[in-house]
């Protein structure tokens, strides 16, 4: 028996699951069948890959070596398969183009653009509120492309192995209840909201909480963050007059909520595309970024408050590939 790609996938599945039983369930095969298969693989490689115990299966020294090689080889093989599908343009047996997005203006609009750009692929969207998780999914090869929004901060770094394109950098708007005393003002200073009660989605791994608290400190106050709520619940809290919040410049109009810019744009959001540098999409990054530009421009045209801001201010950052 020769070693095959499917054998490497089996080894990785067992290591990831931590036991043959759990790996069998994940792969949809019986435990005895997977046990027999890993034994055949071990015979080919000349030694035990896992030490079995009642606690599960842990890689041996040989297993660690094989795993390291497998994890470096498998993404390249999958990239070849996906690259071939993208180039053929065939609509038969189309391979999924796995796309993950955090909430933002690119998330849904880019699906259609990807379909037009790669007729031989079938784009599939996974929404993921946590930026770090979305990036890890691309690094690990579980997703091919990500569109993410991060709050700009000095310490921000992407995981190794990722390529990136900055689609746009925009100011963060404060979201006020329509009945708020400051809602009629065209723009606000952050310090004017020192006594406000805030709602933030602080656990999304996008730098929001760190950036916000640092900006408030520079403005001379410590914010009172009363609610840690996802976007839908946060909108309800703001519209009901129970809190103020933060939103992207392309925030869609919502009854009861008034978006207002902050003087000096102390908080900024960067919209990024992420891909694996060794992945099938790496060579197509400029074309994908151009499509993302179109999607973002459409979102801007739907945001009159942002159009008003752009009429008085230059864009914060030009697009770049990294």
PDB file of C-alpha atoms in Angstrom:
ATOM      1  CA  UNK A   1       0.000   0.000   0.000  1.00  0.00           C
ATOM      2  CA  UNK A   2       1.281   3.449  -0.923  1.00  0.00           C
ATOM      3  CA  UNK A   3       0.699   6.501   1.234  1.00  0.00           C
ATOM      4  CA  UNK A   4      -2.141   8.654  -0.136  1.00  0.00           C
ATOM      5  CA  UNK A   5      -3.595  12.065   0.582  1.00  0.00           C
ATOM      6  CA  UNK A   6      -6.615  10.492   2.280  1.00  0.00           C
ATOM      7  CA  UNK A   7      -4.269   8.743   4.715  1.00  0.00           C
ATOM      8  CA  UNK A   8      -2.747  12.075   5.751  1.00  0.00           C
ATOM      9  CA  UNK A   9      -6.250  13.438   6.312  1.00  0.00           C
ATOM     10  CA  UNK A  10      -7.013  10.477   8.584  1.00  0.00           C
ATOM     11  CA  UNK A  11      -3.888  11.122  10.664  1.00  0.00           C
ATOM     12  CA  UNK A  12      -4.825  14.795  11.037  1.00  0.00           C
ATOM     13  CA  UNK A  13      -8.416  13.935  11.938  1.00  0.00           C
ATOM     14  CA  UNK A  14      -7.320  11.630  14.763  1.00  0.00           C
ATOM     15  CA  UNK A  15      -4.861  14.196  16.109  1.00  0.00           C
ATOM     16  CA  UNK A  16      -7.505  16.948  15.991  1.00  0.00           C
ATOM     17  CA  UNK A  17     -10.158  14.799  17.670  1.00  0.00           C
ATOM     18  CA  UNK A  18      -7.803  13.399  20.303  1.00  0.00           C
ATOM     19  CA  UNK A  19      -9.222   9.904  19.983  1.00  0.00           C
ATOM     20  CA  UNK A  20     -10.003   7.345  17.296  1.00  0.00           C
ATOM     21  CA  UNK A  21     -13.615   7.109  18.437  1.00  0.00           C
ATOM     22  CA  UNK A  22     -14.248  10.843  18.089  1.00  0.00           C
ATOM     23  CA  UNK A  23     -12.356  10.956  14.775  1.00  0.00           C
ATOM     24  CA  UNK A  24     -14.481   8.092  13.425  1.00  0.00           C
ATOM     25  CA  UNK A  25     -17.633  10.010  14.303  1.00  0.00           C
ATOM     26  CA  UNK A  26     -16.301  13.157  12.622  1.00  0.00           C
ATOM     27  CA  UNK A  27     -15.318  11.228   9.477  1.00  0.00           C
ATOM     28  CA  UNK A  28     -18.565   9.256   9.355  1.00  0.00           C
ATOM     29  CA  UNK A  29     -16.954   5.811   9.584  1.00  0.00           C
ATOM     30  CA  UNK A  30     -17.039   3.072  12.176  1.00  0.00           C
ATOM     31  CA  UNK A  31     -14.449   2.969  14.952  1.00  0.00           C
ATOM     32  CA  UNK A  32     -13.200  -0.557  14.017  1.00  0.00           C
ATOM     33  CA  UNK A  33     -12.809   0.533  10.374  1.00  0.00           C
ATOM     34  CA  UNK A  34     -10.776   3.603  11.325  1.00  0.00           C
ATOM     35  CA  UNK A  35      -8.659   1.573  13.748  1.00  0.00           C
ATOM     36  CA  UNK A  36      -7.835  -0.902  10.978  1.00  0.00           C
ATOM     37  CA  UNK A  37      -7.004   1.930   8.592  1.00  0.00           C
ATOM     38  CA  UNK A  38      -4.623   3.702  10.976  1.00  0.00           C
ATOM     39  CA  UNK A  39      -2.866   0.378  11.628  1.00  0.00           C
ATOM     40  CA  UNK A  40      -2.320  -0.075   7.872  1.00  0.00           C
ATOM     41  CA  UNK A  41      -0.957   3.472   7.647  1.00  0.00           C
ATOM     42  CA  UNK A  42       1.399   2.784  10.576  1.00  0.00           C
ATOM     43  CA  UNK A  43       2.702  -0.334   8.848  1.00  0.00           C
ATOM     44  CA  UNK A  44       3.475   1.694   5.720  1.00  0.00           C
ATOM     45  CA  UNK A  45       5.296   4.370   7.743  1.00  0.00           C
ATOM     46  CA  UNK A  46       7.153   1.862   9.889  1.00  0.00           C
ATOM     47  CA  UNK A  47       5.961   2.722  13.380  1.00  0.00           C
ATOM     48  CA  UNK A  48       3.153   3.769  15.703  1.00  0.00           C
ATOM     49  CA  UNK A  49       1.733   7.226  15.028  1.00  0.00           C
ATOM     50  CA  UNK A  50      -0.412   7.388  18.164  1.00  0.00           C
ATOM     51  CA  UNK A  51      -0.135   6.125  21.714  1.00  0.00           C
ATOM     52  CA  UNK A  52      -3.577   4.810  22.678  1.00  0.00           C
ATOM     53  CA  UNK A  53      -4.912   4.944  26.202  1.00  0.00           C
ATOM     54  CA  UNK A  54      -8.279   5.165  27.946  1.00  0.00           C
ATOM     55  CA  UNK A  55      -7.900   8.939  27.700  1.00  0.00           C
ATOM     56  CA  UNK A  56      -7.637   8.923  23.885  1.00  0.00           C
ATOM     57  CA  UNK A  57      -4.869   8.934  21.293  1.00  0.00           C
ATOM     58  CA  UNK A  58      -1.765  11.136  21.572  1.00  0.00           C
ATOM     59  CA  UNK A  59       0.794  11.475  18.745  1.00  0.00           C
ATOM     60  CA  UNK A  60       4.111   9.692  19.175  1.00  0.00           C
ATOM     61  CA  UNK A  61       7.372  11.302  18.064  1.00  0.00           C
ATOM     62  CA  UNK A  62       6.876   9.728  14.635  1.00  0.00           C
ATOM     63  CA  UNK A  63       3.266  10.907  14.707  1.00  0.00           C
ATOM     64  CA  UNK A  64       4.313  14.488  15.420  1.00  0.00           C
ATOM     65  CA  UNK A  65       6.734  14.346  12.476  1.00  0.00           C
ATOM     66  CA  UNK A  66       4.082  12.989  10.094  1.00  0.00           C
ATOM     67  CA  UNK A  67       1.506  15.508  11.338  1.00  0.00           C
ATOM     68  CA  UNK A  68       3.861  18.432  10.755  1.00  0.00           C
ATOM     69  CA  UNK A  69       4.524  17.294   7.191  1.00  0.00           C
ATOM     70  CA  UNK A  70       0.852  16.514   6.544  1.00  0.00           C
ATOM     71  CA  UNK A  71      -0.309  19.928   7.747  1.00  0.00           C
ATOM     72  CA  UNK A  72       2.159  21.612   5.402  1.00  0.00           C
ATOM     73  CA  UNK A  73       1.395  19.377   2.406  1.00  0.00           C
ATOM     74  CA  UNK A  74      -2.424  19.154   2.533  1.00  0.00           C
ATOM     75  CA  UNK A  75      -3.130  22.885   1.994  1.00  0.00           C
ATOM     76  CA  UNK A  76      -0.935  22.832  -1.122  1.00  0.00           C
ATOM     77  CA  UNK A  77      -2.738  19.804  -2.540  1.00  0.00           C
ATOM     78  CA  UNK A  78      -6.129  21.344  -1.834  1.00  0.00           C
ATOM     79  CA  UNK A  79      -4.917  24.583  -3.417  1.00  0.00           C
ATOM     80  CA  UNK A  80      -4.039  22.718  -6.624  1.00  0.00           C
ATOM     81  CA  UNK A  81      -7.511  21.185  -6.730  1.00  0.00           C
ATOM     82  CA  UNK A  82      -9.251  24.499  -6.121  1.00  0.00           C
ATOM     83  CA  UNK A  83      -7.022  26.411  -8.528  1.00  0.00           C
ATOM     84  CA  UNK A  84      -7.827  23.885 -11.252  1.00  0.00           C
ATOM     85  CA  UNK A  85     -11.560  24.302 -10.625  1.00  0.00           C
ATOM     86  CA  UNK A  86     -11.268  28.078 -10.738  1.00  0.00           C
ATOM     87  CA  UNK A  87      -9.415  27.962 -14.075  1.00  0.00           C
ATOM     88  CA  UNK A  88     -11.643  25.443 -15.874  1.00  0.00           C
ATOM     89  CA  UNK A  89     -14.851  27.426 -15.490  1.00  0.00           C
ATOM     90  CA  UNK A  90     -16.780  24.143 -15.503  1.00  0.00           C
ATOM     91  CA  UNK A  91     -20.185  24.241 -13.799  1.00  0.00           C
ATOM     92  CA  UNK A  92     -20.302  20.460 -13.353  1.00  0.00           C
ATOM     93  CA  UNK A  93     -19.269  19.241  -9.918  1.00  0.00           C
ATOM     94  CA  UNK A  94     -18.303  22.764  -8.880  1.00  0.00           C
ATOM     95  CA  UNK A  95     -16.026  22.910  -5.868  1.00  0.00           C
ATOM     96  CA  UNK A  96     -17.052  25.139  -2.975  1.00  0.00           C
ATOM     97  CA  UNK A  97     -15.236  28.443  -2.610  1.00  0.00           C
ATOM     98  CA  UNK A  98     -15.465  28.765   1.156  1.00  0.00           C
ATOM     99  CA  UNK A  99     -15.947  32.356   2.246  1.00  0.00           C
ATOM    100  CA  UNK A 100     -16.239  33.575   5.849  1.00  0.00           C
ATOM    101  CA  UNK A 101     -17.219  37.117   6.818  1.00  0.00           C
ATOM    102  CA  UNK A 102     -17.653  39.190   9.940  1.00  0.00           C
ATOM    103  CA  UNK A 103     -20.622  41.612   9.944  1.00  0.00           C
ATOM    104  CA  UNK A 104     -19.952  44.459   7.550  1.00  0.00           C
ATOM    105  CA  UNK A 105     -20.599  45.907   4.093  1.00  0.00           C
ATOM    106  CA  UNK A 106     -18.686  43.178   2.223  1.00  0.00           C
ATOM    107  CA  UNK A 107     -20.282  40.103   3.769  1.00  0.00           C
ATOM    108  CA  UNK A 108     -23.215  39.353   1.479  1.00  0.00           C
ATOM    109  CA  UNK A 109     -22.435  41.521  -1.528  1.00  0.00           C
ATOM    110  CA  UNK A 110     -19.150  39.772  -2.247  1.00  0.00           C
ATOM    111  CA  UNK A 111     -20.844  36.377  -2.770  1.00  0.00           C
ATOM    112  CA  UNK A 112     -22.303  37.386  -6.134  1.00  0.00           C
ATOM    113  CA  UNK A 113     -19.025  38.997  -7.189  1.00  0.00           C
ATOM    114  CA  UNK A 114     -17.109  35.813  -6.402  1.00  0.00           C
ATOM    115  CA  UNK A 115     -19.582  33.783  -8.440  1.00  0.00           C
ATOM    116  CA  UNK A 116     -19.081  36.051 -11.444  1.00  0.00           C
ATOM    117  CA  UNK A 117     -15.302  36.073 -11.040  1.00  0.00           C
ATOM    118  CA  UNK A 118     -14.991  32.285 -10.636  1.00  0.00           C
ATOM    119  CA  UNK A 119     -17.742  30.544 -12.642  1.00  0.00           C
ATOM    120  CA  UNK A 120     -16.130  27.170 -11.953  1.00  0.00           C
ATOM    121  CA  UNK A 121     -16.607  27.533  -8.199  1.00  0.00           C
ATOM    122  CA  UNK A 122     -19.595  27.620  -5.877  1.00  0.00           C
ATOM    123  CA  UNK A 123     -19.153  30.364  -3.231  1.00  0.00           C
ATOM    124  CA  UNK A 124     -20.497  29.441   0.200  1.00  0.00           C
ATOM    125  CA  UNK A 125     -20.854  32.038   2.958  1.00  0.00           C
ATOM    126  CA  UNK A 126     -20.219  31.440   6.645  1.00  0.00           C
ATOM    127  CA  UNK A 127     -20.843  34.362   8.982  1.00  0.00           C
ATOM    128  CA  UNK A 128     -18.516  34.622  11.970  1.00  0.00           C
ATOM    129  CA  UNK A 129     -18.743  37.515  14.453  1.00  0.00           C
ATOM    130  CA  UNK A 130     -15.236  36.961  15.827  1.00  0.00           C
ATOM    131  CA  UNK A 131     -12.432  38.350  13.650  1.00  0.00           C
ATOM    132  CA  UNK A 132      -9.743  36.152  15.207  1.00  0.00           C
ATOM    133  CA  UNK A 133     -11.806  33.028  14.546  1.00  0.00           C
ATOM    134  CA  UNK A 134     -12.388  34.039  10.924  1.00  0.00           C
ATOM    135  CA  UNK A 135      -8.650  34.583  10.411  1.00  0.00           C
ATOM    136  CA  UNK A 136      -7.820  31.228  12.020  1.00  0.00           C
ATOM    137  CA  UNK A 137     -10.292  29.466   9.718  1.00  0.00           C
ATOM    138  CA  UNK A 138      -8.368  30.787   6.710  1.00  0.00           C
ATOM    139  CA  UNK A 139      -4.945  30.017   8.209  1.00  0.00           C
ATOM    140  CA  UNK A 140      -6.008  26.419   8.916  1.00  0.00           C
ATOM    141  CA  UNK A 141      -7.404  25.941   5.402  1.00  0.00           C
ATOM    142  CA  UNK A 142     -10.995  25.483   6.575  1.00  0.00           C
ATOM    143  CA  UNK A 143     -12.016  28.625   4.666  1.00  0.00           C
ATOM    144  CA  UNK A 144     -10.523  30.058   1.467  1.00  0.00           C
ATOM    145  CA  UNK A 145     -11.287  33.752   1.918  1.00  0.00           C
ATOM    146  CA  UNK A 146     -12.377  36.098   4.688  1.00  0.00           C
ATOM    147  CA  UNK A 147     -13.832  39.598   4.734  1.00  0.00           C
ATOM    148  CA  UNK A 148     -13.351  41.120   8.181  1.00  0.00           C
ATOM    149  CA  UNK A 149     -13.746  44.456   9.933  1.00  0.00           C
ATOM    150  CA  UNK A 150     -11.235  45.424  12.611  1.00  0.00           C
ATOM    151  CA  UNK A 151     -10.832  48.485  14.783  1.00  0.00           C
ATOM    152  CA  UNK A 152      -7.541  50.140  13.895  1.00  0.00           C
ATOM    153  CA  UNK A 153      -4.994  49.993  16.715  1.00  0.00           C
ATOM    154  CA  UNK A 154      -1.163  50.013  16.869  1.00  0.00           C
ATOM    155  CA  UNK A 155      -0.840  46.445  18.165  1.00  0.00           C
ATOM    156  CA  UNK A 156      -2.933  44.859  15.423  1.00  0.00           C
ATOM    157  CA  UNK A 157      -1.165  41.989  13.642  1.00  0.00           C
ATOM    158  CA  UNK A 158      -2.413  39.251  11.344  1.00  0.00           C
ATOM    159  CA  UNK A 159      -1.462  35.590  11.847  1.00  0.00           C
ATOM    160  CA  UNK A 160       1.560  34.425   9.821  1.00  0.00           C
ATOM    161  CA  UNK A 161       0.749  32.963   6.427  1.00  0.00           C
ATOM    162  CA  UNK A 162      -2.111  35.320   5.615  1.00  0.00           C
ATOM    163  CA  UNK A 163      -2.207  37.709   2.698  1.00  0.00           C
ATOM    164  CA  UNK A 164      -4.414  40.765   3.056  1.00  0.00           C
ATOM    165  CA  UNK A 165      -5.983  43.624   1.128  1.00  0.00           C
ATOM    166  CA  UNK A 166      -7.291  46.770   2.782  1.00  0.00           C
ATOM    167  CA  UNK A 167     -10.546  47.608   1.009  1.00  0.00           C
ATOM    168  CA  UNK A 168     -11.298  50.751   3.024  1.00  0.00           C
ATOM    169  CA  UNK A 169     -10.661  52.480   6.315  1.00  0.00           C
ATOM    170  CA  UNK A 170     -13.574  54.479   7.637  1.00  0.00           C
ATOM    171  CA  UNK A 171     -14.466  56.544  10.706  1.00  0.00           C
ATOM    172  CA  UNK A 172     -16.523  54.966  13.460  1.00  0.00           C
ATOM    173  CA  UNK A 173     -19.854  56.698  14.035  1.00  0.00           C
ATOM    174  CA  UNK A 174     -21.552  56.956  17.393  1.00  0.00           C
ATOM    175  CA  UNK A 175     -25.110  55.587  17.349  1.00  0.00           C
ATOM    176  CA  UNK A 176     -27.548  57.674  19.388  1.00  0.00           C
ATOM    177  CA  UNK A 177     -31.194  57.128  20.235  1.00  0.00           C
ATOM    178  CA  UNK A 178     -33.291  59.520  18.181  1.00  0.00           C
ATOM    179  CA  UNK A 179     -34.511  61.086  21.437  1.00  0.00           C
ATOM    180  CA  UNK A 180     -30.979  61.716  22.751  1.00  0.00           C
ATOM    181  CA  UNK A 181     -30.267  65.387  23.576  1.00  0.00           C
ATOM    182  CA  UNK A 182     -27.195  65.361  21.280  1.00  0.00           C
ATOM    183  CA  UNK A 183     -28.905  63.656  18.328  1.00  0.00           C
ATOM    184  CA  UNK A 184     -29.556  66.972  16.544  1.00  0.00           C
ATOM    185  CA  UNK A 185     -25.854  67.880  16.490  1.00  0.00           C
ATOM    186  CA  UNK A 186     -23.997  67.261  13.175  1.00  0.00           C
ATOM    187  CA  UNK A 187     -20.940  65.838  14.965  1.00  0.00           C
ATOM    188  CA  UNK A 188     -19.835  65.164  18.528  1.00  0.00           C
ATOM    189  CA  UNK A 189     -16.708  65.084  20.624  1.00  0.00           C
ATOM    190  CA  UNK A 190     -16.185  61.775  22.369  1.00  0.00           C
ATOM    191  CA  UNK A 191     -15.788  63.589  25.710  1.00  0.00           C
ATOM    192  CA  UNK A 192     -19.374  64.809  25.431  1.00  0.00           C
ATOM    193  CA  UNK A 193     -20.503  61.215  25.953  1.00  0.00           C
ATOM    194  CA  UNK A 194     -18.545  60.696  29.170  1.00  0.00           C
ATOM    195  CA  UNK A 195     -21.761  60.166  31.156  1.00  0.00           C
ATOM    196  CA  UNK A 196     -23.419  57.856  28.637  1.00  0.00           C
ATOM    197  CA  UNK A 197     -24.213  54.193  29.166  1.00  0.00           C
ATOM    198  CA  UNK A 198     -22.814  52.155  26.296  1.00  0.00           C
ATOM    199  CA  UNK A 199     -23.603  48.902  24.532  1.00  0.00           C
ATOM    200  CA  UNK A 200     -20.652  47.169  22.848  1.00  0.00           C
ATOM    201  CA  UNK A 201     -19.999  43.731  21.435  1.00  0.00           C
ATOM    202  CA  UNK A 202     -16.786  43.422  23.416  1.00  0.00           C
ATOM    203  CA  UNK A 203     -16.046  39.755  22.692  1.00  0.00           C
ATOM    204  CA  UNK A 204     -15.756  39.816  18.902  1.00  0.00           C
ATOM    205  CA  UNK A 205     -11.946  39.791  18.754  1.00  0.00           C
ATOM    206  CA  UNK A 206     -11.876  42.829  16.451  1.00  0.00           C
ATOM    207  CA  UNK A 207     -10.123  45.309  18.746  1.00  0.00           C
ATOM    208  CA  UNK A 208     -13.318  47.219  19.565  1.00  0.00           C
ATOM    209  CA  UNK A 209     -13.042  47.231  23.339  1.00  0.00           C
ATOM    210  CA  UNK A 210      -9.324  48.071  23.464  1.00  0.00           C
ATOM    211  CA  UNK A 211      -9.628  50.823  20.864  1.00  0.00           C
ATOM    212  CA  UNK A 212     -12.710  52.301  22.480  1.00  0.00           C
ATOM    213  CA  UNK A 213     -11.387  52.377  26.035  1.00  0.00           C
ATOM    214  CA  UNK A 214      -8.055  53.828  24.865  1.00  0.00           C
ATOM    215  CA  UNK A 215      -9.846  56.590  22.951  1.00  0.00           C
ATOM    216  CA  UNK A 216     -12.038  57.362  25.959  1.00  0.00           C
ATOM    217  CA  UNK A 217      -8.948  57.558  28.173  1.00  0.00           C
ATOM    218  CA  UNK A 218      -7.396  60.081  25.799  1.00  0.00           C
ATOM    219  CA  UNK A 219     -10.671  62.033  25.975  1.00  0.00           C
ATOM    220  CA  UNK A 220     -10.385  62.089  29.777  1.00  0.00           C
ATOM    221  CA  UNK A 221     -12.949  59.562  30.973  1.00  0.00           C
ATOM    222  CA  UNK A 222     -13.629  55.890  31.619  1.00  0.00           C
ATOM    223  CA  UNK A 223     -16.703  54.656  29.725  1.00  0.00           C
ATOM    224  CA  UNK A 224     -19.597  52.941  31.427  1.00  0.00           C
ATOM    225  CA  UNK A 225     -20.194  49.843  29.288  1.00  0.00           C
ATOM    226  CA  UNK A 226     -23.460  48.503  30.593  1.00  0.00           C
ATOM    227  CA  UNK A 227     -24.302  45.972  27.877  1.00  0.00           C
ATOM    228  CA  UNK A 228     -22.163  43.434  25.989  1.00  0.00           C
ATOM    229  CA  UNK A 229     -24.619  42.770  23.167  1.00  0.00           C
ATOM    230  CA  UNK A 230     -24.404  41.534  19.594  1.00  0.00           C
ATOM    231  CA  UNK A 231     -25.474  43.841  16.776  1.00  0.00           C
ATOM    232  CA  UNK A 232     -29.184  43.016  16.694  1.00  0.00           C
ATOM    233  CA  UNK A 233     -29.715  43.400  20.435  1.00  0.00           C
ATOM    234  CA  UNK A 234     -27.515  46.510  20.522  1.00  0.00           C
ATOM    235  CA  UNK A 235     -29.701  48.196  17.902  1.00  0.00           C
ATOM    236  CA  UNK A 236     -32.807  47.463  19.951  1.00  0.00           C
ATOM    237  CA  UNK A 237     -31.208  48.884  23.090  1.00  0.00           C
ATOM    238  CA  UNK A 238     -30.154  52.061  21.275  1.00  0.00           C
ATOM    239  CA  UNK A 239     -33.468  52.555  19.482  1.00  0.00           C
ATOM    240  CA  UNK A 240     -35.251  52.089  22.813  1.00  0.00           C
ATOM    241  CA  UNK A 241     -33.162  54.855  24.370  1.00  0.00           C
ATOM    242  CA  UNK A 242     -31.384  52.575  26.850  1.00  0.00           C
ATOM    243  CA  UNK A 243     -27.818  53.035  25.575  1.00  0.00           C
ATOM    244  CA  UNK A 244     -25.549  54.579  22.969  1.00  0.00           C
ATOM    245  CA  UNK A 245     -23.261  52.533  20.765  1.00  0.00           C
ATOM    246  CA  UNK A 246     -20.750  52.500  17.946  1.00  0.00           C
ATOM    247  CA  UNK A 247     -21.301  51.625  14.321  1.00  0.00           C
ATOM    248  CA  UNK A 248     -19.547  51.329  10.995  1.00  0.00           C
ATOM    249  CA  UNK A 249     -19.796  54.307   8.655  1.00  0.00           C
ATOM    250  CA  UNK A 250     -21.830  52.144   6.274  1.00  0.00           C
ATOM    251  CA  UNK A 251     -24.371  51.485   9.046  1.00  0.00           C
ATOM    252  CA  UNK A 252     -27.778  51.036   7.417  1.00  0.00           C
ATOM    253  CA  UNK A 253     -30.543  53.414   8.473  1.00  0.00           C
ATOM    254  CA  UNK A 254     -32.500  52.008  11.410  1.00  0.00           C
ATOM    255  CA  UNK A 255     -35.671  53.604  12.814  1.00  0.00           C
ATOM    256  CA  UNK A 256     -34.995  55.291  16.142  1.00  0.00           C
ATOM    257  CA  UNK A 257     -31.195  55.449  15.695  1.00  0.00           C
ATOM    258  CA  UNK A 258     -29.160  58.492  14.609  1.00  0.00           C
ATOM    259  CA  UNK A 259     -25.531  57.945  13.423  1.00  0.00           C
ATOM    260  CA  UNK A 260     -23.190  60.853  14.155  1.00  0.00           C
ATOM    261  CA  UNK A 261     -19.452  61.270  13.370  1.00  0.00           C
ATOM    262  CA  UNK A 262     -16.922  61.979  16.105  1.00  0.00           C
ATOM    263  CA  UNK A 263     -14.674  65.016  15.786  1.00  0.00           C
ATOM    264  CA  UNK A 264     -11.194  63.965  14.661  1.00  0.00           C
ATOM    265  CA  UNK A 265     -12.269  60.336  13.970  1.00  0.00           C
ATOM    266  CA  UNK A 266     -10.653  58.940  17.143  1.00  0.00           C
ATOM    267  CA  UNK A 267     -11.975  55.473  16.270  1.00  0.00           C
ATOM    268  CA  UNK A 268     -11.522  53.877  12.863  1.00  0.00           C
ATOM    269  CA  UNK A 269     -12.518  50.598  11.223  1.00  0.00           C
ATOM    270  CA  UNK A 270     -10.483  48.838   8.548  1.00  0.00           C
ATOM    271  CA  UNK A 271     -12.219  46.446   6.139  1.00  0.00           C
ATOM    272  CA  UNK A 272      -9.884  43.647   5.070  1.00  0.00           C
ATOM    273  CA  UNK A 273      -9.813  40.665   2.772  1.00  0.00           C
ATOM    274  CA  UNK A 274      -7.742  37.724   4.032  1.00  0.00           C
ATOM    275  CA  UNK A 275      -6.480  34.657   2.195  1.00  0.00           C
ATOM    276  CA  UNK A 276      -3.814  32.004   2.683  1.00  0.00           C
ATOM    277  CA  UNK A 277      -0.599  32.961   0.900  1.00  0.00           C
ATOM    278  CA  UNK A 278      -0.222  29.358  -0.303  1.00  0.00           C
ATOM    279  CA  UNK A 279      -3.906  29.005  -1.187  1.00  0.00           C
ATOM    280  CA  UNK A 280      -5.660  28.882  -4.538  1.00  0.00           C
ATOM    281  CA  UNK A 281      -6.924  32.459  -4.269  1.00  0.00           C
ATOM    282  CA  UNK A 282      -3.561  34.107  -3.644  1.00  0.00           C
ATOM    283  CA  UNK A 283      -2.885  34.733  -7.344  1.00  0.00           C
ATOM    284  CA  UNK A 284      -6.362  36.245  -7.738  1.00  0.00           C
ATOM    285  CA  UNK A 285      -6.096  38.691  -4.827  1.00  0.00           C
ATOM    286  CA  UNK A 286      -6.002  41.881  -6.956  1.00  0.00           C
ATOM    287  CA  UNK A 287      -9.098  40.831  -8.902  1.00  0.00           C
ATOM    288  CA  UNK A 288     -10.993  39.917  -5.723  1.00  0.00           C
ATOM    289  CA  UNK A 289      -9.992  43.201  -4.093  1.00  0.00           C
ATOM    290  CA  UNK A 290     -11.320  45.110  -7.119  1.00  0.00           C
ATOM    291  CA  UNK A 291     -14.657  43.324  -6.763  1.00  0.00           C
ATOM    292  CA  UNK A 292     -14.689  44.123  -3.046  1.00  0.00           C
ATOM    293  CA  UNK A 293     -14.155  47.798  -3.920  1.00  0.00           C
ATOM    294  CA  UNK A 294     -17.355  47.693  -5.968  1.00  0.00           C
ATOM    295  CA  UNK A 295     -19.315  46.101  -3.146  1.00  0.00           C
ATOM    296  CA  UNK A 296     -18.033  48.638  -0.636  1.00  0.00           C
ATOM    297  CA  UNK A 297     -18.856  51.561  -2.947  1.00  0.00           C
ATOM    298  CA  UNK A 298     -22.430  50.308  -3.191  1.00  0.00           C
ATOM    299  CA  UNK A 299     -22.668  50.194   0.609  1.00  0.00           C
ATOM    300  CA  UNK A 300     -21.361  53.756   0.850  1.00  0.00           C
ATOM    301  CA  UNK A 301     -24.027  54.976  -1.587  1.00  0.00           C
ATOM    302  CA  UNK A 302     -26.677  53.518   0.722  1.00  0.00           C
ATOM    303  CA  UNK A 303     -25.353  55.521   3.707  1.00  0.00           C
ATOM    304  CA  UNK A 304     -26.322  59.204   3.447  1.00  0.00           C
ATOM    305  CA  UNK A 305     -24.654  60.062   6.760  1.00  0.00           C
ATOM    306  CA  UNK A 306     -21.340  58.696   5.450  1.00  0.00           C
ATOM    307  CA  UNK A 307     -21.742  60.467   2.112  1.00  0.00           C
ATOM    308  CA  UNK A 308     -22.189  63.707   4.040  1.00  0.00           C
ATOM    309  CA  UNK A 309     -18.997  63.009   5.987  1.00  0.00           C
ATOM    310  CA  UNK A 310     -17.040  62.172   2.809  1.00  0.00           C
ATOM    311  CA  UNK A 311     -18.177  65.426   1.220  1.00  0.00           C
ATOM    312  CA  UNK A 312     -16.287  67.296   3.961  1.00  0.00           C
ATOM    313  CA  UNK A 313     -13.385  64.881   4.640  1.00  0.00           C
ATOM    314  CA  UNK A 314     -10.873  62.909   2.553  1.00  0.00           C
ATOM    315  CA  UNK A 315     -10.855  59.065   2.742  1.00  0.00           C
ATOM    316  CA  UNK A 316      -8.828  57.835   5.710  1.00  0.00           C
ATOM    317  CA  UNK A 317      -6.730  55.266   3.855  1.00  0.00           C
ATOM    318  CA  UNK A 318      -6.258  54.005   0.311  1.00  0.00           C
ATOM    319  CA  UNK A 319      -6.596  50.335  -0.542  1.00  0.00           C
ATOM    320  CA  UNK A 320      -3.425  48.262  -0.404  1.00  0.00           C
ATOM    321  CA  UNK A 321      -2.339  44.643  -0.756  1.00  0.00           C
ATOM    322  CA  UNK A 322      -0.212  43.069   1.938  1.00  0.00           C
TER     323      UNK A 322
END
